[in-house]
C-alpha cells in the first residue's frame, strides 16, 4: 500500500484522469475527497470506492471559486483530520487561436486551470504544513512544455501550471511540502472527444491521430494515475519542482 493512511483531495475526480487517480489512490490505501463540478459524477466515484471497501467523500465544487475551495479543504479536514496529498487535476480546454478566442473564454480557461491551483495551495498549504508536510501534484500537459495549434489559452494556462509548480516547490519545501507537475500527452478521456467536437473533426480520426507518437497509441487514464500515485507517495520523497512527462514519448 503506497498511500496507506494518507488523506487526499482529487479535483476533477468525477471523470477521466481524475476518476482513475481517485480509484488508484484508494486502492493504495488513501482516504479520498473527490471534488468536481459534476456532483453526481463525484458521488458515483465515491460510492464505487466505498463499495470496494475504501474510504471516500464526494464534494460538488467549482475549483475556480475561492469559497468552494475553502469549503473543500474544511470538509476534507473535518472528515479525515487533515490533508497529506492534493491532485489539482480539474481542467478545461478551448481549441481556438487568438483571433477566434473571446476574452471570456480566455478568462474561464485561466480560472479553471490556473487560479484553481493558486486557490487550493493558498488554503491547503497551511493545513499540510501543520500536519508536517505533504505532496501536491498539479496537472500540466505536453502543451505546458511546448506549443500546440489552435489552443492558445490552454497552452498558456498549462505553461503557467508547470512554472507555478516550481515556484510553489521553492516556497514550501521548507515546510516539508513537495510540489510537482504531471504532464500527460493525449489520454483517452472525454476531453479528447470534446476537442474533436470543438474543431469539427471526426472523433475516431482525431483519436487515431492522438496515437501518433513513439509508443504508437494514446495513453489510458490509469497510466497517468500510476505516475500520480508515485509523485503522491513517499517513494518520490526527494522529488520536488519536477515536471514529469507521461506521454508515450510524444514530446521526445
Ligand atoms: N486527456 C488528455 O489528453 C489530457 C492531456 C494533457 C493534460 N490533460 C489534463 O488532465 C486533466 C484532466 O483531464 P481529463 O482528460 O481527465 O478531462 P475530463 O474532461 O475527462 O475530466 C475533467 C473533469 O474536471 C471536471 N471539471 C471541469 N471544470 C471544473 C471546475 N471548474 N471545477 C471542478 N471540476 C471541474 C469535469 O467535470 C470533469 O469531471 C486536465 O487538467 C487536462 O487539461 C489531459
mmCIF file of C-alpha atoms and ligand atoms in Angstrom:
data_model
loop_
_atom_site.group_PDB
_atom_site.id
_atom_site.type_symbol
_atom_site.label_atom_id
_atom_site.label_comp_id
_atom_site.label_asym_id
_atom_site.label_seq_id
_atom_site.Cartn_x
_atom_site.Cartn_y
_atom_site.Cartn_z
ATOM 1 C CA UNK A 1 0.000 0.000 0.000
ATOM 2 C CA UNK A 2 1.862 3.068 -1.251
ATOM 3 C CA UNK A 3 -0.553 5.595 0.256
ATOM 4 C CA UNK A 4 -1.644 3.873 3.441
ATOM 5 C CA UNK A 5 -3.408 6.300 5.812
ATOM 6 C CA UNK A 6 -2.797 9.295 3.514
ATOM 7 C CA UNK A 7 -5.652 11.772 3.214
ATOM 8 C CA UNK A 8 -6.095 13.027 -0.344
ATOM 9 C CA UNK A 9 -8.075 15.574 -2.357
ATOM 10 C CA UNK A 10 -8.582 14.932 -6.095
ATOM 11 C CA UNK A 11 -10.145 17.711 -8.179
ATOM 12 C CA UNK A 12 -11.965 16.845 -11.386
ATOM 13 C CA UNK A 13 -12.378 13.406 -9.838
ATOM 14 C CA UNK A 14 -15.705 12.547 -11.494
ATOM 15 C CA UNK A 15 -14.207 11.586 -14.842
ATOM 16 C CA UNK A 16 -11.147 10.817 -16.944
ATOM 17 C CA UNK A 17 -7.714 11.066 -15.328
ATOM 18 C CA UNK A 18 -9.146 12.356 -12.019
ATOM 19 C CA UNK A 19 -11.512 9.395 -11.607
ATOM 20 C CA UNK A 20 -8.743 6.882 -12.426
ATOM 21 C CA UNK A 21 -6.425 8.575 -9.927
ATOM 22 C CA UNK A 22 -9.047 8.711 -7.145
ATOM 23 C CA UNK A 23 -9.602 4.969 -7.606
ATOM 24 C CA UNK A 24 -5.834 4.280 -7.713
ATOM 25 C CA UNK A 25 -5.272 6.395 -4.564
ATOM 26 C CA UNK A 26 -7.996 4.455 -2.717
ATOM 27 C CA UNK A 27 -6.540 1.162 -3.949
ATOM 28 C CA UNK A 28 -3.229 2.172 -2.365
ATOM 29 C CA UNK A 29 -4.910 2.828 0.988
ATOM 30 C CA UNK A 30 -5.670 6.583 0.842
ATOM 31 C CA UNK A 31 -8.859 8.244 2.035
ATOM 32 C CA UNK A 32 -10.052 10.365 -0.900
ATOM 33 C CA UNK A 33 -12.157 13.526 -1.226
ATOM 34 C CA UNK A 34 -13.492 13.620 -4.779
ATOM 35 C CA UNK A 35 -14.175 17.157 -5.936
ATOM 36 C CA UNK A 36 -15.991 18.017 -9.149
ATOM 37 C CA UNK A 37 -18.372 20.492 -10.733
ATOM 38 C CA UNK A 38 -20.372 17.364 -11.576
ATOM 39 C CA UNK A 39 -21.675 16.444 -8.121
ATOM 40 C CA UNK A 40 -23.490 13.296 -9.269
ATOM 41 C CA UNK A 41 -20.362 12.051 -11.046
ATOM 42 C CA UNK A 42 -18.294 12.681 -7.903
ATOM 43 C CA UNK A 43 -20.899 10.785 -5.820
ATOM 44 C CA UNK A 44 -20.706 7.829 -8.220
ATOM 45 C CA UNK A 45 -16.894 7.590 -7.929
ATOM 46 C CA UNK A 46 -17.033 7.897 -4.115
ATOM 47 C CA UNK A 47 -19.681 5.159 -3.975
ATOM 48 C CA UNK A 48 -17.563 2.937 -6.220
ATOM 49 C CA UNK A 49 -14.594 3.345 -3.837
ATOM 50 C CA UNK A 50 -16.741 2.717 -0.748
ATOM 51 C CA UNK A 51 -18.294 -0.385 -2.371
ATOM 52 C CA UNK A 52 -14.763 -1.721 -2.914
ATOM 53 C CA UNK A 53 -14.015 -1.277 0.824
ATOM 54 C CA UNK A 54 -12.292 2.127 0.600
ATOM 55 C CA UNK A 55 -12.930 5.469 2.260
ATOM 56 C CA UNK A 56 -14.155 8.432 0.159
ATOM 57 C CA UNK A 57 -16.322 11.532 0.223
ATOM 58 C CA UNK A 58 -17.756 13.472 -2.717
ATOM 59 C CA UNK A 59 -17.826 17.266 -2.816
ATOM 60 C CA UNK A 60 -19.567 19.286 -5.521
ATOM 61 C CA UNK A 61 -17.456 22.387 -6.159
ATOM 62 C CA UNK A 62 -16.145 24.779 -8.791
ATOM 63 C CA UNK A 63 -12.360 24.850 -8.386
ATOM 64 C CA UNK A 64 -12.210 28.422 -9.703
ATOM 65 C CA UNK A 65 -14.224 29.677 -6.695
ATOM 66 C CA UNK A 66 -12.355 30.586 -3.510
ATOM 67 C CA UNK A 67 -15.461 29.971 -1.374
ATOM 68 C CA UNK A 68 -15.810 26.482 -2.852
ATOM 69 C CA UNK A 69 -12.116 25.658 -2.356
ATOM 70 C CA UNK A 70 -12.265 26.816 1.281
ATOM 71 C CA UNK A 71 -15.290 24.552 1.823
ATOM 72 C CA UNK A 72 -13.474 21.620 0.160
ATOM 73 C CA UNK A 73 -10.416 21.964 2.397
ATOM 74 C CA UNK A 74 -12.596 22.374 5.523
ATOM 75 C CA UNK A 75 -14.697 19.310 4.601
ATOM 76 C CA UNK A 76 -11.615 17.159 3.977
ATOM 77 C CA UNK A 77 -10.133 18.180 7.335
ATOM 78 C CA UNK A 78 -13.466 17.569 9.082
ATOM 79 C CA UNK A 79 -13.857 14.097 7.534
ATOM 80 C CA UNK A 80 -10.256 12.868 7.567
ATOM 81 C CA UNK A 81 -8.493 15.010 10.217
ATOM 82 C CA UNK A 82 -6.005 16.554 7.771
ATOM 83 C CA UNK A 83 -4.711 16.555 4.186
ATOM 84 C CA UNK A 84 -1.472 14.879 3.010
ATOM 85 C CA UNK A 85 -1.981 14.768 -0.764
ATOM 86 C CA UNK A 86 -3.662 17.043 -3.314
ATOM 87 C CA UNK A 87 -4.074 16.260 -7.006
ATOM 88 C CA UNK A 88 -5.015 19.528 -8.746
ATOM 89 C CA UNK A 89 -6.381 17.896 -11.887
ATOM 90 C CA UNK A 90 -9.615 19.674 -12.911
ATOM 91 C CA UNK A 91 -9.092 21.425 -16.225
ATOM 92 C CA UNK A 92 -10.789 22.574 -19.411
ATOM 93 C CA UNK A 93 -9.635 23.200 -22.956
ATOM 94 C CA UNK A 94 -10.740 25.696 -25.589
ATOM 95 C CA UNK A 95 -9.448 24.908 -29.077
ATOM 96 C CA UNK A 96 -9.093 28.357 -30.615
ATOM 97 C CA UNK A 97 -6.488 30.820 -31.911
ATOM 98 C CA UNK A 98 -6.050 34.356 -30.536
ATOM 99 C CA UNK A 99 -8.340 35.681 -33.267
ATOM 100 C CA UNK A 100 -11.177 33.250 -32.519
ATOM 101 C CA UNK A 101 -10.915 33.232 -28.718
ATOM 102 C CA UNK A 102 -13.114 35.599 -26.683
ATOM 103 C CA UNK A 103 -11.851 37.398 -23.591
ATOM 104 C CA UNK A 104 -14.439 35.484 -21.537
ATOM 105 C CA UNK A 105 -13.104 32.134 -22.828
ATOM 106 C CA UNK A 106 -9.501 33.160 -22.056
ATOM 107 C CA UNK A 107 -10.521 34.139 -18.510
ATOM 108 C CA UNK A 108 -12.502 30.940 -17.908
ATOM 109 C CA UNK A 109 -9.618 28.690 -19.035
ATOM 110 C CA UNK A 110 -7.268 30.561 -16.694
ATOM 111 C CA UNK A 111 -9.787 30.490 -13.821
ATOM 112 C CA UNK A 112 -10.269 26.713 -14.027
ATOM 113 C CA UNK A 113 -6.720 25.664 -14.962
ATOM 114 C CA UNK A 114 -4.545 28.198 -13.117
ATOM 115 C CA UNK A 115 -6.438 30.204 -10.484
ATOM 116 C CA UNK A 116 -7.693 26.880 -9.055
ATOM 117 C CA UNK A 117 -4.136 25.726 -8.329
ATOM 118 C CA UNK A 118 -3.320 29.008 -6.579
ATOM 119 C CA UNK A 119 -6.543 28.858 -4.528
ATOM 120 C CA UNK A 120 -6.078 25.248 -3.488
ATOM 121 C CA UNK A 121 -2.460 25.865 -2.465
ATOM 122 C CA UNK A 122 -3.413 29.060 -0.604
ATOM 123 C CA UNK A 123 -5.862 27.145 1.571
ATOM 124 C CA UNK A 124 -4.336 23.677 1.804
ATOM 125 C CA UNK A 125 -0.657 24.533 2.385
ATOM 126 C CA UNK A 126 -1.267 25.787 5.963
ATOM 127 C CA UNK A 127 -3.161 22.551 6.734
ATOM 128 C CA UNK A 128 -0.406 20.387 5.228
ATOM 129 C CA UNK A 129 2.326 22.379 6.967
ATOM 130 C CA UNK A 130 0.545 21.965 10.316
ATOM 131 C CA UNK A 131 0.491 18.203 9.678
ATOM 132 C CA UNK A 132 4.240 18.092 8.970
ATOM 133 C CA UNK A 133 4.193 18.212 5.154
ATOM 134 C CA UNK A 134 2.612 16.643 2.110
ATOM 135 C CA UNK A 135 2.640 16.210 -1.647
ATOM 136 C CA UNK A 136 0.841 18.369 -4.212
ATOM 137 C CA UNK A 137 0.598 17.215 -7.826
ATOM 138 C CA UNK A 138 -0.564 19.737 -10.424
ATOM 139 C CA UNK A 139 -1.752 18.731 -13.877
ATOM 140 C CA UNK A 140 0.192 20.359 -16.664
ATOM 141 C CA UNK A 141 0.260 18.923 -20.194
ATOM 142 C CA UNK A 142 2.689 18.298 -23.020
ATOM 143 C CA UNK A 143 1.296 21.632 -24.170
ATOM 144 C CA UNK A 144 2.631 23.251 -21.000
ATOM 145 C CA UNK A 145 6.135 22.357 -22.178
ATOM 146 C CA UNK A 146 5.772 23.029 -25.918
ATOM 147 C CA UNK A 147 3.251 24.851 -28.093
ATOM 148 C CA UNK A 148 0.260 23.415 -29.926
ATOM 149 C CA UNK A 149 -2.092 24.570 -32.690
ATOM 150 C CA UNK A 150 -5.469 26.229 -32.056
ATOM 151 C CA UNK A 151 -5.137 26.130 -28.277
ATOM 152 C CA UNK A 152 -3.668 29.492 -27.216
ATOM 153 C CA UNK A 153 -5.331 29.844 -23.814
ATOM 154 C CA UNK A 154 -4.781 26.165 -22.936
ATOM 155 C CA UNK A 155 -1.064 26.243 -23.840
ATOM 156 C CA UNK A 156 -0.612 29.468 -21.854
ATOM 157 C CA UNK A 157 -2.505 28.073 -18.848
ATOM 158 C CA UNK A 158 -0.565 24.807 -18.746
ATOM 159 C CA UNK A 159 2.763 26.643 -19.117
ATOM 160 C CA UNK A 160 1.670 28.645 -16.081
ATOM 161 C CA UNK A 161 0.864 25.463 -14.141
ATOM 162 C CA UNK A 162 4.303 23.972 -14.885
ATOM 163 C CA UNK A 163 6.167 27.076 -13.728
ATOM 164 C CA UNK A 164 3.955 27.883 -10.739
ATOM 165 C CA UNK A 165 4.666 24.312 -9.623
ATOM 166 C CA UNK A 166 8.373 25.180 -9.464
ATOM 167 C CA UNK A 167 7.660 28.423 -7.555
ATOM 168 C CA UNK A 168 5.433 26.561 -5.073
ATOM 169 C CA UNK A 169 8.123 23.886 -4.598
ATOM 170 C CA UNK A 170 10.666 26.582 -3.716
ATOM 171 C CA UNK A 171 8.332 28.397 -1.304
ATOM 172 C CA UNK A 172 7.002 25.347 0.543
ATOM 173 C CA UNK A 173 9.891 22.873 0.506
ATOM 174 C CA UNK A 174 10.988 24.192 3.923
ATOM 175 C CA UNK A 175 7.538 23.189 5.260
ATOM 176 C CA UNK A 176 8.027 19.615 4.043
ATOM 177 C CA UNK A 177 5.657 20.061 1.118
ATOM 178 C CA UNK A 178 6.681 18.658 -2.278
ATOM 179 C CA UNK A 179 5.039 20.132 -5.394
ATOM 180 C CA UNK A 180 5.362 18.510 -8.822
ATOM 181 C CA UNK A 181 3.507 18.572 -12.124
ATOM 182 C CA UNK A 182 2.389 15.561 -14.119
ATOM 183 C CA UNK A 183 2.288 16.303 -17.834
ATOM 184 C CA UNK A 184 0.131 13.874 -19.813
ATOM 185 C CA UNK A 185 0.070 13.524 -23.554
ATOM 186 C CA UNK A 186 -3.169 12.657 -25.350
ATOM 187 C CA UNK A 187 -5.120 10.416 -22.990
ATOM 188 C CA UNK A 188 -8.332 8.504 -23.657
ATOM 189 C CA UNK A 189 -10.904 10.721 -21.857
ATOM 190 C CA UNK A 190 -13.929 12.880 -22.707
ATOM 191 C CA UNK A 191 -11.590 15.857 -23.113
ATOM 192 C CA UNK A 192 -10.233 14.432 -26.383
ATOM 193 C CA UNK A 193 -13.743 13.809 -27.751
ATOM 194 C CA UNK A 194 -14.688 17.337 -26.711
ATOM 195 C CA UNK A 195 -11.679 18.714 -28.611
ATOM 196 C CA UNK A 196 -12.695 16.826 -31.757
ATOM 197 C CA UNK A 197 -16.181 18.381 -31.458
ATOM 198 C CA UNK A 198 -14.761 21.899 -30.948
ATOM 199 C CA UNK A 199 -12.570 21.513 -34.049
ATOM 200 C CA UNK A 200 -15.395 19.941 -36.080
ATOM 201 C CA UNK A 201 -13.277 16.818 -36.674
ATOM 202 C CA UNK A 202 -14.388 13.197 -36.853
ATOM 203 C CA UNK A 203 -13.831 11.773 -33.321
ATOM 204 C CA UNK A 204 -12.400 8.426 -34.468
ATOM 205 C CA UNK A 205 -9.922 10.106 -36.848
ATOM 206 C CA UNK A 206 -8.964 12.535 -34.049
ATOM 207 C CA UNK A 207 -8.389 9.681 -31.576
ATOM 208 C CA UNK A 208 -6.364 7.714 -34.154
ATOM 209 C CA UNK A 209 -4.128 10.752 -34.724
ATOM 210 C CA UNK A 210 -3.600 11.020 -30.948
ATOM 211 C CA UNK A 211 -1.705 7.720 -31.160
ATOM 212 C CA UNK A 212 0.945 9.198 -33.459
ATOM 213 C CA UNK A 213 3.881 9.022 -31.008
ATOM 214 C CA UNK A 214 6.803 6.645 -30.304
ATOM 215 C CA UNK A 215 4.686 4.152 -28.315
ATOM 216 C CA UNK A 216 2.099 4.200 -31.126
ATOM 217 C CA UNK A 217 -1.028 4.824 -29.039
ATOM 218 C CA UNK A 218 -2.661 7.382 -26.786
ATOM 219 C CA UNK A 219 -2.467 6.989 -23.004
ATOM 220 C CA UNK A 220 -5.051 5.434 -20.733
ATOM 221 C CA UNK A 221 -6.174 7.326 -17.582
ATOM 222 C CA UNK A 222 -4.798 4.556 -15.327
ATOM 223 C CA UNK A 223 -1.316 5.115 -16.815
ATOM 224 C CA UNK A 224 -1.371 8.781 -15.777
ATOM 225 C CA UNK A 225 -2.801 7.763 -12.383
ATOM 226 C CA UNK A 226 0.152 5.410 -11.767
ATOM 227 C CA UNK A 227 2.584 8.318 -12.170
ATOM 228 C CA UNK A 228 0.491 10.489 -9.849
ATOM 229 C CA UNK A 229 0.443 7.736 -7.197
ATOM 230 C CA UNK A 230 4.250 7.714 -7.328
ATOM 231 C CA UNK A 231 4.506 11.511 -7.002
ATOM 232 C CA UNK A 232 1.967 11.453 -4.151
ATOM 233 C CA UNK A 233 3.761 8.660 -2.283
ATOM 234 C CA UNK A 234 6.880 8.643 -0.133
ATOM 235 C CA UNK A 235 8.626 6.698 -2.929
ATOM 236 C CA UNK A 236 9.289 10.106 -4.555
ATOM 237 C CA UNK A 237 10.461 11.710 -1.279
ATOM 238 C CA UNK A 238 13.350 13.674 -2.892
ATOM 239 C CA UNK A 239 11.389 14.853 -5.966
ATOM 240 C CA UNK A 240 10.016 18.393 -5.949
ATOM 241 C CA UNK A 241 9.590 21.128 -8.558
ATOM 242 C CA UNK A 242 9.724 18.482 -11.285
ATOM 243 C CA UNK A 243 7.690 18.295 -14.500
ATOM 244 C CA UNK A 244 7.080 14.576 -15.090
ATOM 245 C CA UNK A 245 6.079 13.842 -18.694
ATOM 246 C CA UNK A 246 3.782 10.822 -19.206
ATOM 247 C CA UNK A 247 3.068 10.816 -22.918
ATOM 248 C CA UNK A 248 4.324 7.704 -24.710
ATOM 249 C CA UNK A 249 7.286 9.731 -25.962
ATOM 250 C CA UNK A 250 5.122 12.412 -27.627
ATOM 251 C CA UNK A 251 7.292 15.422 -26.861
ATOM 252 C CA UNK A 252 10.502 13.450 -27.164
HETATM 253 N N1 LIG B 1 -6.968 13.934 -21.811
HETATM 254 C C1 LIG B 1 -5.834 14.433 -22.279
HETATM 255 O O1 LIG B 1 -5.408 14.119 -23.400
HETATM 256 C C2 LIG B 1 -5.002 15.384 -21.444
HETATM 257 C C3 LIG B 1 -3.700 15.680 -21.893
HETATM 258 C C4 LIG B 1 -2.923 16.560 -21.133
HETATM 259 C C5 LIG B 1 -3.439 17.118 -19.978
HETATM 260 N N2 LIG B 1 -4.710 16.817 -19.583
HETATM 261 C C6 LIG B 1 -5.203 17.456 -18.359
HETATM 262 O O2 LIG B 1 -5.606 16.461 -17.446
HETATM 263 C C7 LIG B 1 -6.651 16.977 -16.612
HETATM 264 C C8 LIG B 1 -7.825 16.030 -16.624
HETATM 265 O O3 LIG B 1 -8.279 15.912 -17.947
HETATM 266 P P1 LIG B 1 -9.239 14.763 -18.475
HETATM 267 O O4 LIG B 1 -8.768 14.417 -19.809
HETATM 268 O O5 LIG B 1 -9.417 13.736 -17.431
HETATM 269 O O6 LIG B 1 -10.557 15.647 -18.661
HETATM 270 P P2 LIG B 1 -12.105 15.306 -18.499
HETATM 271 O O7 LIG B 1 -12.814 16.385 -19.229
HETATM 272 O O8 LIG B 1 -12.354 13.879 -18.855
HETATM 273 O O9 LIG B 1 -12.326 15.455 -16.928
HETATM 274 C C9 LIG B 1 -12.177 16.718 -16.292
HETATM 275 C C10 LIG B 1 -13.007 16.725 -15.028
HETATM 276 O O10 LIG B 1 -12.870 18.019 -14.448
HETATM 277 C C11 LIG B 1 -14.141 18.496 -14.057
HETATM 278 N N3 LIG B 1 -14.170 19.958 -14.045
HETATM 279 C C12 LIG B 1 -14.114 20.798 -15.115
HETATM 280 N N4 LIG B 1 -14.196 22.072 -14.695
HETATM 281 C C13 LIG B 1 -14.288 22.046 -13.338
HETATM 282 C C14 LIG B 1 -14.407 23.051 -12.343
HETATM 283 N N5 LIG B 1 -14.461 24.334 -12.662
HETATM 284 N N6 LIG B 1 -14.476 22.659 -11.048
HETATM 285 C C15 LIG B 1 -14.444 21.336 -10.709
HETATM 286 N N7 LIG B 1 -14.355 20.356 -11.620
HETATM 287 C C16 LIG B 1 -14.270 20.691 -12.921
HETATM 288 C C17 LIG B 1 -15.099 17.907 -15.091
HETATM 289 O O11 LIG B 1 -16.438 17.884 -14.637
HETATM 290 C C18 LIG B 1 -14.507 16.511 -15.303
HETATM 291 O O12 LIG B 1 -15.035 15.570 -14.389
HETATM 292 C C19 LIG B 1 -6.969 18.371 -17.138
HETATM 293 O O13 LIG B 1 -6.265 19.336 -16.365
HETATM 294 C C20 LIG B 1 -6.407 18.324 -18.549
HETATM 295 O O14 LIG B 1 -6.083 19.596 -19.028
HETATM 296 C C21 LIG B 1 -5.497 15.956 -20.282
#
